[in-house]
Amino acid sequence: MVKPESGAGVAAGKYSIAHLTHQPRRHYGRWLAATLIVIALAMIVKAFAQGQIAWPVVGQFFTAPAIISGLWNTILMTICAMALGLVLGVIFAIMIMSPNPVLKYVAVFYIWFFRGTPLLLQLLLWFNLALIFPTLGIPGLFEMRTVDFMTPFMATLLGLGINQGAYTAEVVRGGILSVDNGQIEAAKVIGMTRLTMLRRIILPQAMRVIIPPVGNEVISMVKLTSVASVIQYSEILRNAQAVYYANNRVMELLIVSAIWYLVVVTVLSIGQHLLEKYYSRSEGRRGAKRVQAAAAEGA
């Protein structure tokens, strides 16, 4: 005798979806966007290919002495300005977190002023500093004319480096604040001085937070050096302009400059990625050691 199927079994068979086949969702919007992007890129490539651009001239001036000289000046200024900015950033980040009100408010003013005024204005102020201070030095001991000291290189270094220091100070401050306060208290308990604690405990751990934004600032600095052309600093864009003023090959020389900027930025981006990876791996090892130590204490 066959038992009748229960109501639940009948319902399950009636509404079963086992026989249905999966139909992938069609993303018409994605296909449309991709098509439009490909068409736009093809039109751009066609415009550059058919435009009035003498590509042999691009190759001719790609390694021209004036361009290479400007490239080295750009790289040199990037290194020097970022080094000055990093030193000032660390100093003023420590000052703004100091319990000393004088140091704190000096740091607050420094960050407020140099972040609040345009970089171009700061470069012009440094370059024309002789209008305010005709001489520099200590009267009676050492003096020199400001116009002799404030060369385009020095004005660019001070303008870019001091401006960068204001931004780096906030980055460093954020990295310091990211360190667990318990470790700072433990360092104080064992008698570490503030400087030793900063050097051995705080900054090594803060680097994981500091490296990504500072890496971005380095890449931005490469491009910011082009602003210094207004005060006659011979970086790559200014030298390219000097060449195309002579031969009237404007677009060709601009393309040469753009390619070199992209090369430098690509190299720096790879370096930034490797640094981030290194500090992330180091932090992972430190975290594993802390877990093992906690487990040992618990046992």
PDB file of C-alpha atoms in Angstrom:
ATOM      1  CA  MET A   1       0.000   0.000   0.000  1.00  0.00           C
ATOM      2  CA  VAL A   2       1.501   3.316  -1.115  1.00  0.00           C
ATOM      3  CA  LYS A   3       1.404   6.016   1.467  1.00  0.00           C
ATOM      4  CA  PRO A   4       0.152   9.359   0.250  1.00  0.00           C
ATOM      5  CA  GLU A   5       2.744  12.113   0.194  1.00  0.00           C
ATOM      6  CA  SER A   6       2.538  14.551   2.999  1.00  0.00           C
ATOM      7  CA  GLY A   7       1.462  18.129   2.375  1.00  0.00           C
ATOM      8  CA  ALA A   8       4.979  19.430   3.048  1.00  0.00           C
ATOM      9  CA  GLY A   9       6.448  17.001   0.497  1.00  0.00           C
ATOM     10  CA  VAL A  10       3.956  17.996  -2.181  1.00  0.00           C
ATOM     11  CA  ALA A  11       4.606  21.676  -1.542  1.00  0.00           C
ATOM     12  CA  ALA A  12       8.354  21.103  -1.688  1.00  0.00           C
ATOM     13  CA  GLY A  13       8.071  19.298  -5.011  1.00  0.00           C
ATOM     14  CA  LYS A  14       5.707  21.873  -6.437  1.00  0.00           C
ATOM     15  CA  TYR A  15       7.983  24.822  -5.602  1.00  0.00           C
ATOM     16  CA  SER A  16      11.355  23.103  -6.173  1.00  0.00           C
ATOM     17  CA  ILE A  17      13.958  25.230  -8.005  1.00  0.00           C
ATOM     18  CA  ALA A  18      16.396  22.377  -8.623  1.00  0.00           C
ATOM     19  CA  HIS A  19      15.380  22.163 -12.285  1.00  0.00           C
ATOM     20  CA  LEU A  20      16.081  25.862 -12.924  1.00  0.00           C
ATOM     21  CA  THR A  21      19.282  26.933 -14.674  1.00  0.00           C
ATOM     22  CA  HIS A  22      21.350  29.895 -13.539  1.00  0.00           C
ATOM     23  CA  GLN A  23      21.290  32.843 -15.913  1.00  0.00           C
ATOM     24  CA  PRO A  24      24.194  35.264 -15.422  1.00  0.00           C
ATOM     25  CA  ARG A  25      23.191  38.851 -14.888  1.00  0.00           C
ATOM     26  CA  ARG A  26      23.796  41.060 -17.884  1.00  0.00           C
ATOM     27  CA  HIS A  27      25.577  44.294 -16.989  1.00  0.00           C
ATOM     28  CA  TYR A  28      24.545  46.470 -19.878  1.00  0.00           C
ATOM     29  CA  GLY A  29      25.736  49.635 -18.130  1.00  0.00           C
ATOM     30  CA  ARG A  30      29.272  48.250 -17.748  1.00  0.00           C
ATOM     31  CA  TRP A  31      29.465  47.260 -21.404  1.00  0.00           C
ATOM     32  CA  LEU A  32      28.202  50.671 -22.469  1.00  0.00           C
ATOM     33  CA  ALA A  33      30.700  52.500 -20.232  1.00  0.00           C
ATOM     34  CA  ALA A  34      33.584  50.296 -21.434  1.00  0.00           C
ATOM     35  CA  THR A  35      32.624  50.904 -25.060  1.00  0.00           C
ATOM     36  CA  LEU A  36      32.498  54.653 -24.583  1.00  0.00           C
ATOM     37  CA  ILE A  37      35.878  54.637 -22.816  1.00  0.00           C
ATOM     38  CA  VAL A  38      37.501  52.599 -25.601  1.00  0.00           C
ATOM     39  CA  ILE A  39      36.047  54.933 -28.241  1.00  0.00           C
ATOM     40  CA  ALA A  40      37.310  58.008 -26.334  1.00  0.00           C
ATOM     41  CA  LEU A  41      40.806  56.501 -25.970  1.00  0.00           C
ATOM     42  CA  ALA A  42      40.871  55.608 -29.665  1.00  0.00           C
ATOM     43  CA  MET A  43      39.916  59.170 -30.575  1.00  0.00           C
ATOM     44  CA  ILE A  44      42.670  60.576 -28.321  1.00  0.00           C
ATOM     45  CA  VAL A  45      45.280  58.247 -29.818  1.00  0.00           C
ATOM     46  CA  LYS A  46      44.117  59.161 -33.330  1.00  0.00           C
ATOM     47  CA  ALA A  47      44.291  62.879 -32.517  1.00  0.00           C
ATOM     48  CA  PHE A  48      47.887  62.558 -31.266  1.00  0.00           C
ATOM     49  CA  ALA A  49      48.853  60.371 -34.226  1.00  0.00           C
ATOM     50  CA  GLN A  50      47.384  62.738 -36.840  1.00  0.00           C
ATOM     51  CA  GLY A  51      48.042  66.018 -35.008  1.00  0.00           C
ATOM     52  CA  GLN A  52      50.841  68.410 -35.832  1.00  0.00           C
ATOM     53  CA  ILE A  53      53.357  66.650 -33.615  1.00  0.00           C
ATOM     54  CA  ALA A  54      56.805  65.853 -34.949  1.00  0.00           C
ATOM     55  CA  TRP A  55      57.482  62.620 -33.057  1.00  0.00           C
ATOM     56  CA  PRO A  56      61.118  62.441 -34.271  1.00  0.00           C
ATOM     57  CA  VAL A  57      61.656  65.765 -32.464  1.00  0.00           C
ATOM     58  CA  VAL A  58      60.339  64.173 -29.251  1.00  0.00           C
ATOM     59  CA  GLY A  59      62.958  61.452 -29.553  1.00  0.00           C
ATOM     60  CA  GLN A  60      65.628  63.974 -30.494  1.00  0.00           C
ATOM     61  CA  PHE A  61      65.138  66.131 -27.394  1.00  0.00           C
ATOM     62  CA  PHE A  62      64.263  63.318 -24.976  1.00  0.00           C
ATOM     63  CA  THR A  63      67.904  63.076 -23.870  1.00  0.00           C
ATOM     64  CA  ALA A  64      69.005  66.578 -24.803  1.00  0.00           C
ATOM     65  CA  PRO A  65      71.527  68.091 -22.332  1.00  0.00           C
ATOM     66  CA  ALA A  66      69.124  70.871 -21.296  1.00  0.00           C
ATOM     67  CA  ILE A  67      66.352  68.371 -20.546  1.00  0.00           C
ATOM     68  CA  ILE A  68      68.626  65.990 -18.616  1.00  0.00           C
ATOM     69  CA  SER A  69      70.058  68.916 -16.647  1.00  0.00           C
ATOM     70  CA  GLY A  70      66.535  70.038 -15.739  1.00  0.00           C
ATOM     71  CA  LEU A  71      65.630  66.462 -14.785  1.00  0.00           C
ATOM     72  CA  TRP A  72      68.552  66.209 -12.353  1.00  0.00           C
ATOM     73  CA  ASN A  73      67.687  69.600 -10.879  1.00  0.00           C
ATOM     74  CA  THR A  74      64.105  68.409 -10.365  1.00  0.00           C
ATOM     75  CA  ILE A  75      65.256  65.218  -8.634  1.00  0.00           C
ATOM     76  CA  LEU A  76      67.812  67.102  -6.513  1.00  0.00           C
ATOM     77  CA  MET A  77      65.246  69.669  -5.394  1.00  0.00           C
ATOM     78  CA  THR A  78      62.725  66.934  -4.595  1.00  0.00           C
ATOM     79  CA  ILE A  79      65.238  65.158  -2.347  1.00  0.00           C
ATOM     80  CA  CYS A  80      66.478  68.310  -0.615  1.00  0.00           C
ATOM     81  CA  ALA A  81      63.035  69.871  -0.106  1.00  0.00           C
ATOM     82  CA  MET A  82      61.527  66.617   1.208  1.00  0.00           C
ATOM     83  CA  ALA A  83      64.476  66.113   3.575  1.00  0.00           C
ATOM     84  CA  LEU A  84      63.993  69.633   4.954  1.00  0.00           C
ATOM     85  CA  GLY A  85      60.227  69.104   5.115  1.00  0.00           C
ATOM     86  CA  LEU A  86      60.586  65.813   7.006  1.00  0.00           C
ATOM     87  CA  VAL A  87      62.979  67.296   9.563  1.00  0.00           C
ATOM     88  CA  LEU A  88      60.732  70.312  10.131  1.00  0.00           C
ATOM     89  CA  GLY A  89      57.646  68.098  10.186  1.00  0.00           C
ATOM     90  CA  VAL A  90      59.011  65.886  12.963  1.00  0.00           C
ATOM     91  CA  ILE A  91      60.225  68.881  14.980  1.00  0.00           C
ATOM     92  CA  PHE A  92      56.954  70.803  14.771  1.00  0.00           C
ATOM     93  CA  ALA A  93      54.840  67.692  15.337  1.00  0.00           C
ATOM     94  CA  ILE A  94      56.692  67.178  18.630  1.00  0.00           C
ATOM     95  CA  MET A  95      56.356  70.875  19.450  1.00  0.00           C
ATOM     96  CA  ILE A  96      52.597  70.959  18.836  1.00  0.00           C
ATOM     97  CA  MET A  97      52.160  67.997  21.217  1.00  0.00           C
ATOM     98  CA  SER A  98      54.434  69.534  23.841  1.00  0.00           C
ATOM     99  CA  PRO A  99      52.990  70.620  27.215  1.00  0.00           C
ATOM    100  CA  ASN A 100      55.040  73.828  26.847  1.00  0.00           C
ATOM    101  CA  PRO A 101      52.509  76.453  25.626  1.00  0.00           C
ATOM    102  CA  VAL A 102      55.195  78.572  23.884  1.00  0.00           C
ATOM    103  CA  LEU A 103      56.410  75.658  21.753  1.00  0.00           C
ATOM    104  CA  LYS A 104      52.866  74.546  21.068  1.00  0.00           C
ATOM    105  CA  TYR A 105      51.573  77.904  19.833  1.00  0.00           C
ATOM    106  CA  VAL A 106      54.702  78.558  17.747  1.00  0.00           C
ATOM    107  CA  ALA A 107      54.052  75.236  16.011  1.00  0.00           C
ATOM    108  CA  VAL A 108      50.355  76.062  15.585  1.00  0.00           C
ATOM    109  CA  PHE A 109      51.234  79.398  13.973  1.00  0.00           C
ATOM    110  CA  TYR A 110      53.813  77.789  11.682  1.00  0.00           C
ATOM    111  CA  ILE A 111      51.344  75.182  10.410  1.00  0.00           C
ATOM    112  CA  TRP A 112      48.531  77.744  10.100  1.00  0.00           C
ATOM    113  CA  PHE A 113      50.617  80.239   8.118  1.00  0.00           C
ATOM    114  CA  PHE A 114      52.396  77.941   5.686  1.00  0.00           C
ATOM    115  CA  ARG A 115      49.342  75.793   4.990  1.00  0.00           C
ATOM    116  CA  GLY A 116      47.162  78.872   4.620  1.00  0.00           C
ATOM    117  CA  THR A 117      49.172  80.768   1.990  1.00  0.00           C
ATOM    118  CA  PRO A 118      49.741  79.663  -1.628  1.00  0.00           C
ATOM    119  CA  LEU A 119      53.032  78.002  -2.441  1.00  0.00           C
ATOM    120  CA  LEU A 120      53.652  80.378  -5.349  1.00  0.00           C
ATOM    121  CA  LEU A 121      53.301  83.338  -2.980  1.00  0.00           C
ATOM    122  CA  GLN A 122      55.800  81.801  -0.563  1.00  0.00           C
ATOM    123  CA  LEU A 123      58.333  81.243  -3.352  1.00  0.00           C
ATOM    124  CA  LEU A 124      58.017  84.866  -4.446  1.00  0.00           C
ATOM    125  CA  LEU A 125      58.411  86.080  -0.856  1.00  0.00           C
ATOM    126  CA  TRP A 126      61.611  84.104  -0.365  1.00  0.00           C
ATOM    127  CA  PHE A 127      63.006  85.152  -3.743  1.00  0.00           C
ATOM    128  CA  ASN A 128      62.380  88.843  -2.967  1.00  0.00           C
ATOM    129  CA  LEU A 129      63.498  88.670   0.658  1.00  0.00           C
ATOM    130  CA  ALA A 130      66.219  91.255  -0.047  1.00  0.00           C
ATOM    131  CA  LEU A 131      63.504  93.929  -0.221  1.00  0.00           C
ATOM    132  CA  ILE A 132      62.926  93.394   3.518  1.00  0.00           C
ATOM    133  CA  PHE A 133      66.348  92.206   4.715  1.00  0.00           C
ATOM    134  CA  PRO A 134      69.123  93.702   2.541  1.00  0.00           C
ATOM    135  CA  THR A 135      71.751  91.742   4.488  1.00  0.00           C
ATOM    136  CA  LEU A 136      71.794  88.491   6.434  1.00  0.00           C
ATOM    137  CA  GLY A 137      74.044  87.438   9.287  1.00  0.00           C
ATOM    138  CA  ILE A 138      75.255  88.726  12.648  1.00  0.00           C
ATOM    139  CA  PRO A 139      76.253  92.430  12.574  1.00  0.00           C
ATOM    140  CA  GLY A 140      79.934  92.861  13.298  1.00  0.00           C
ATOM    141  CA  LEU A 141      80.732  89.141  12.885  1.00  0.00           C
ATOM    142  CA  PHE A 142      79.369  87.865   9.610  1.00  0.00           C
ATOM    143  CA  GLU A 143      77.191  89.572   7.043  1.00  0.00           C
ATOM    144  CA  MET A 144      76.332  88.970   3.409  1.00  0.00           C
ATOM    145  CA  ARG A 145      73.992  90.488   0.887  1.00  0.00           C
ATOM    146  CA  THR A 146      70.649  88.715   0.727  1.00  0.00           C
ATOM    147  CA  VAL A 147      70.611  88.833  -3.083  1.00  0.00           C
ATOM    148  CA  ASP A 148      73.824  86.774  -3.102  1.00  0.00           C
ATOM    149  CA  PHE A 149      72.431  84.190  -0.699  1.00  0.00           C
ATOM    150  CA  MET A 150      68.866  83.944  -1.978  1.00  0.00           C
ATOM    151  CA  THR A 151      69.595  82.270  -5.306  1.00  0.00           C
ATOM    152  CA  PRO A 152      66.767  80.553  -7.235  1.00  0.00           C
ATOM    153  CA  PHE A 153      67.932  77.219  -5.774  1.00  0.00           C
ATOM    154  CA  MET A 154      67.925  78.491  -2.173  1.00  0.00           C
ATOM    155  CA  ALA A 155      64.598  80.297  -2.552  1.00  0.00           C
ATOM    156  CA  THR A 156      63.046  77.153  -4.039  1.00  0.00           C
ATOM    157  CA  LEU A 157      64.504  74.951  -1.311  1.00  0.00           C
ATOM    158  CA  LEU A 158      63.214  77.176   1.478  1.00  0.00           C
ATOM    159  CA  GLY A 159      59.828  77.712  -0.158  1.00  0.00           C
ATOM    160  CA  LEU A 160      59.153  74.047  -0.929  1.00  0.00           C
ATOM    161  CA  GLY A 161      60.816  72.611   2.185  1.00  0.00           C
ATOM    162  CA  ILE A 162      59.216  74.906   4.749  1.00  0.00           C
ATOM    163  CA  ASN A 163      55.823  74.596   3.074  1.00  0.00           C
ATOM    164  CA  GLN A 164      56.173  70.813   3.070  1.00  0.00           C
ATOM    165  CA  GLY A 165      57.146  70.818   6.732  1.00  0.00           C
ATOM    166  CA  ALA A 166      53.750  72.264   7.676  1.00  0.00           C
ATOM    167  CA  TYR A 167      51.932  69.386   5.971  1.00  0.00           C
ATOM    168  CA  THR A 168      54.363  66.742   7.190  1.00  0.00           C
ATOM    169  CA  ALA A 169      53.941  67.947  10.791  1.00  0.00           C
ATOM    170  CA  GLU A 170      50.258  66.991  10.682  1.00  0.00           C
ATOM    171  CA  VAL A 171      51.079  63.632   9.099  1.00  0.00           C
ATOM    172  CA  VAL A 172      53.672  62.855  11.787  1.00  0.00           C
ATOM    173  CA  ARG A 173      51.317  64.015  14.533  1.00  0.00           C
ATOM    174  CA  GLY A 174      48.650  61.636  13.241  1.00  0.00           C
ATOM    175  CA  GLY A 175      51.165  58.780  13.191  1.00  0.00           C
ATOM    176  CA  ILE A 176      52.257  59.496  16.765  1.00  0.00           C
ATOM    177  CA  LEU A 177      48.657  59.585  17.953  1.00  0.00           C
ATOM    178  CA  SER A 178      48.067  56.169  16.348  1.00  0.00           C
ATOM    179  CA  VAL A 179      50.530  54.508  18.755  1.00  0.00           C
ATOM    180  CA  ASP A 180      48.884  52.726  21.671  1.00  0.00           C
ATOM    181  CA  ASN A 181      49.046  54.955  24.738  1.00  0.00           C
ATOM    182  CA  GLY A 182      49.708  51.931  26.941  1.00  0.00           C
ATOM    183  CA  GLN A 183      53.121  51.445  25.356  1.00  0.00           C
ATOM    184  CA  ILE A 184      53.987  55.062  26.034  1.00  0.00           C
ATOM    185  CA  GLU A 185      52.982  54.688  29.673  1.00  0.00           C
ATOM    186  CA  ALA A 186      55.028  51.490  29.950  1.00  0.00           C
ATOM    187  CA  ALA A 187      58.076  53.274  28.533  1.00  0.00           C
ATOM    188  CA  LYS A 188      57.664  56.032  31.110  1.00  0.00           C
ATOM    189  CA  VAL A 189      57.417  53.452  33.897  1.00  0.00           C
ATOM    190  CA  ILE A 190      60.766  51.868  33.017  1.00  0.00           C
ATOM    191  CA  GLY A 191      62.393  55.311  33.024  1.00  0.00           C
ATOM    192  CA  MET A 192      62.796  56.112  29.329  1.00  0.00           C
ATOM    193  CA  THR A 193      63.420  59.743  28.508  1.00  0.00           C
ATOM    194  CA  ARG A 194      61.023  61.478  26.143  1.00  0.00           C
ATOM    195  CA  LEU A 195      63.598  61.518  23.341  1.00  0.00           C
ATOM    196  CA  THR A 196      64.513  57.841  23.757  1.00  0.00           C
ATOM    197  CA  MET A 197      60.856  56.859  23.914  1.00  0.00           C
ATOM    198  CA  LEU A 198      60.194  58.817  20.721  1.00  0.00           C
ATOM    199  CA  ARG A 199      63.154  57.247  18.913  1.00  0.00           C
ATOM    200  CA  ARG A 200      62.723  53.629  20.042  1.00  0.00           C
ATOM    201  CA  ILE A 201      59.017  53.209  20.739  1.00  0.00           C
ATOM    202  CA  ILE A 202      56.822  55.827  19.071  1.00  0.00           C
ATOM    203  CA  LEU A 203      58.352  56.653  15.689  1.00  0.00           C
ATOM    204  CA  PRO A 204      59.121  53.030  14.622  1.00  0.00           C
ATOM    205  CA  GLN A 205      55.470  52.101  15.166  1.00  0.00           C
ATOM    206  CA  ALA A 206      54.140  55.343  13.712  1.00  0.00           C
ATOM    207  CA  MET A 207      56.047  54.772  10.450  1.00  0.00           C
ATOM    208  CA  ARG A 208      53.380  52.353   9.226  1.00  0.00           C
ATOM    209  CA  VAL A 209      50.865  55.206   9.333  1.00  0.00           C
ATOM    210  CA  ILE A 210      53.293  57.915   8.217  1.00  0.00           C
ATOM    211  CA  ILE A 211      54.798  56.230   5.132  1.00  0.00           C
ATOM    212  CA  PRO A 212      51.728  56.239   2.781  1.00  0.00           C
ATOM    213  CA  PRO A 213      50.891  59.974   3.053  1.00  0.00           C
ATOM    214  CA  VAL A 214      54.566  60.982   3.041  1.00  0.00           C
ATOM    215  CA  GLY A 215      55.057  58.859  -0.077  1.00  0.00           C
ATOM    216  CA  ASN A 216      52.239  60.752  -1.726  1.00  0.00           C
ATOM    217  CA  GLU A 217      53.856  64.033  -0.667  1.00  0.00           C
ATOM    218  CA  VAL A 218      57.152  62.989  -2.278  1.00  0.00           C
ATOM    219  CA  ILE A 219      55.358  62.286  -5.548  1.00  0.00           C
ATOM    220  CA  SER A 220      53.562  65.628  -5.297  1.00  0.00           C
ATOM    221  CA  MET A 221      56.890  67.358  -4.624  1.00  0.00           C
ATOM    222  CA  VAL A 222      58.262  66.128  -7.963  1.00  0.00           C
ATOM    223  CA  LYS A 223      55.470  68.000  -9.713  1.00  0.00           C
ATOM    224  CA  LEU A 224      55.531  71.009  -7.382  1.00  0.00           C
ATOM    225  CA  THR A 225      59.098  71.792  -8.432  1.00  0.00           C
ATOM    226  CA  SER A 226      57.637  73.028 -11.730  1.00  0.00           C
ATOM    227  CA  VAL A 227      56.147  76.002  -9.839  1.00  0.00           C
ATOM    228  CA  ALA A 228      59.715  77.177  -9.184  1.00  0.00           C
ATOM    229  CA  SER A 229      60.093  78.078 -12.864  1.00  0.00           C
ATOM    230  CA  VAL A 230      58.550  81.471 -11.995  1.00  0.00           C
ATOM    231  CA  ILE A 231      61.629  82.329  -9.911  1.00  0.00           C
ATOM    232  CA  GLN A 232      64.050  81.088 -12.601  1.00  0.00           C
ATOM    233  CA  TYR A 233      64.948  77.735 -11.059  1.00  0.00           C
ATOM    234  CA  SER A 234      66.152  75.518 -13.917  1.00  0.00           C
ATOM    235  CA  GLU A 235      64.004  72.447 -13.420  1.00  0.00           C
ATOM    236  CA  ILE A 236      62.828  70.266 -16.285  1.00  0.00           C
ATOM    237  CA  LEU A 237      59.765  72.277 -17.307  1.00  0.00           C
ATOM    238  CA  ARG A 238      61.631  75.600 -17.351  1.00  0.00           C
ATOM    239  CA  ASN A 239      64.413  74.104 -19.457  1.00  0.00           C
ATOM    240  CA  ALA A 240      61.838  72.616 -21.832  1.00  0.00           C
ATOM    241  CA  GLN A 241      60.229  76.051 -22.145  1.00  0.00           C
ATOM    242  CA  ALA A 242      63.607  77.618 -22.912  1.00  0.00           C
ATOM    243  CA  VAL A 243      64.089  75.102 -25.720  1.00  0.00           C
ATOM    244  CA  TYR A 244      60.664  75.521 -27.307  1.00  0.00           C
ATOM    245  CA  TYR A 245      60.929  79.301 -27.139  1.00  0.00           C
ATOM    246  CA  ALA A 246      63.946  78.858 -29.431  1.00  0.00           C
ATOM    247  CA  ASN A 247      62.655  76.195 -31.848  1.00  0.00           C
ATOM    248  CA  ASN A 248      58.876  76.704 -31.544  1.00  0.00           C
ATOM    249  CA  ARG A 249      58.297  72.966 -30.901  1.00  0.00           C
ATOM    250  CA  VAL A 250      55.936  73.561 -27.995  1.00  0.00           C
ATOM    251  CA  MET A 251      53.951  70.335 -27.911  1.00  0.00           C
ATOM    252  CA  GLU A 252      56.968  68.137 -28.555  1.00  0.00           C
ATOM    253  CA  LEU A 253      58.916  69.566 -25.614  1.00  0.00           C
ATOM    254  CA  LEU A 254      55.876  69.392 -23.340  1.00  0.00           C
ATOM    255  CA  ILE A 255      55.477  65.716 -24.226  1.00  0.00           C
ATOM    256  CA  VAL A 256      59.148  65.128 -23.389  1.00  0.00           C
ATOM    257  CA  SER A 257      58.627  66.778 -19.980  1.00  0.00           C
ATOM    258  CA  ALA A 258      55.470  64.762 -19.324  1.00  0.00           C
ATOM    259  CA  ILE A 259      57.234  61.466 -20.115  1.00  0.00           C
ATOM    260  CA  TRP A 260      60.115  62.245 -17.749  1.00  0.00           C
ATOM    261  CA  TYR A 261      57.713  63.256 -14.959  1.00  0.00           C
ATOM    262  CA  LEU A 262      55.852  59.963 -15.423  1.00  0.00           C
ATOM    263  CA  VAL A 263      59.120  57.989 -15.322  1.00  0.00           C
ATOM    264  CA  VAL A 264      60.228  59.620 -12.057  1.00  0.00           C
ATOM    265  CA  VAL A 265      56.791  59.273 -10.450  1.00  0.00           C
ATOM    266  CA  THR A 266      56.594  55.600 -11.474  1.00  0.00           C
ATOM    267  CA  VAL A 267      59.953  54.833  -9.853  1.00  0.00           C
ATOM    268  CA  LEU A 268      58.939  56.659  -6.677  1.00  0.00           C
ATOM    269  CA  SER A 269      55.580  54.844  -6.592  1.00  0.00           C
ATOM    270  CA  ILE A 270      57.367  51.482  -6.729  1.00  0.00           C
ATOM    271  CA  GLY A 271      59.659  52.589  -3.900  1.00  0.00           C
ATOM    272  CA  GLN A 272      56.662  53.723  -1.839  1.00  0.00           C
ATOM    273  CA  HIS A 273      54.965  50.347  -2.365  1.00  0.00           C
ATOM    274  CA  LEU A 274      58.069  48.465  -1.212  1.00  0.00           C
ATOM    275  CA  LEU A 275      58.409  50.659   1.902  1.00  0.00           C
ATOM    276  CA  GLU A 276      54.755  50.176   2.819  1.00  0.00           C
ATOM    277  CA  LYS A 277      55.142  46.428   2.355  1.00  0.00           C
ATOM    278  CA  TYR A 278      58.268  46.369   4.526  1.00  0.00           C
ATOM    279  CA  TYR A 279      56.694  48.271   7.432  1.00  0.00           C
ATOM    280  CA  SER A 280      53.466  46.256   7.209  1.00  0.00           C
ATOM    281  CA  ARG A 281      55.474  43.040   7.413  1.00  0.00           C
ATOM    282  CA  SER A 282      57.493  44.398  10.332  1.00  0.00           C
ATOM    283  CA  GLU A 283      54.310  45.385  12.153  1.00  0.00           C
ATOM    284  CA  GLY A 284      52.903  41.909  11.523  1.00  0.00           C
ATOM    285  CA  ARG A 285      55.964  40.294  13.090  1.00  0.00           C
ATOM    286  CA  ARG A 286      55.759  42.624  16.093  1.00  0.00           C
ATOM    287  CA  GLY A 287      52.069  41.806  16.480  1.00  0.00           C
ATOM    288  CA  ALA A 288      52.791  38.068  16.395  1.00  0.00           C
ATOM    289  CA  LYS A 289      55.470  38.479  19.076  1.00  0.00           C
ATOM    290  CA  ARG A 290      53.047  40.416  21.282  1.00  0.00           C
ATOM    291  CA  VAL A 291      50.445  37.649  20.893  1.00  0.00           C
ATOM    292  CA  GLN A 292      53.019  34.983  21.796  1.00  0.00           C
ATOM    293  CA  ALA A 293      54.143  36.977  24.826  1.00  0.00           C
ATOM    294  CA  ALA A 294      50.539  37.385  25.989  1.00  0.00           C
ATOM    295  CA  ALA A 295      49.912  33.671  25.505  1.00  0.00           C
ATOM    296  CA  ALA A 296      53.033  32.822  27.509  1.00  0.00           C
ATOM    297  CA  GLU A 297      51.926  35.081  30.346  1.00  0.00           C
ATOM    298  CA  GLY A 298      48.463  33.517  30.308  1.00  0.00           C
ATOM    299  CA  ALA A 299      49.963  30.036  30.536  1.00  0.00           C
TER     300      ALA A 299
END
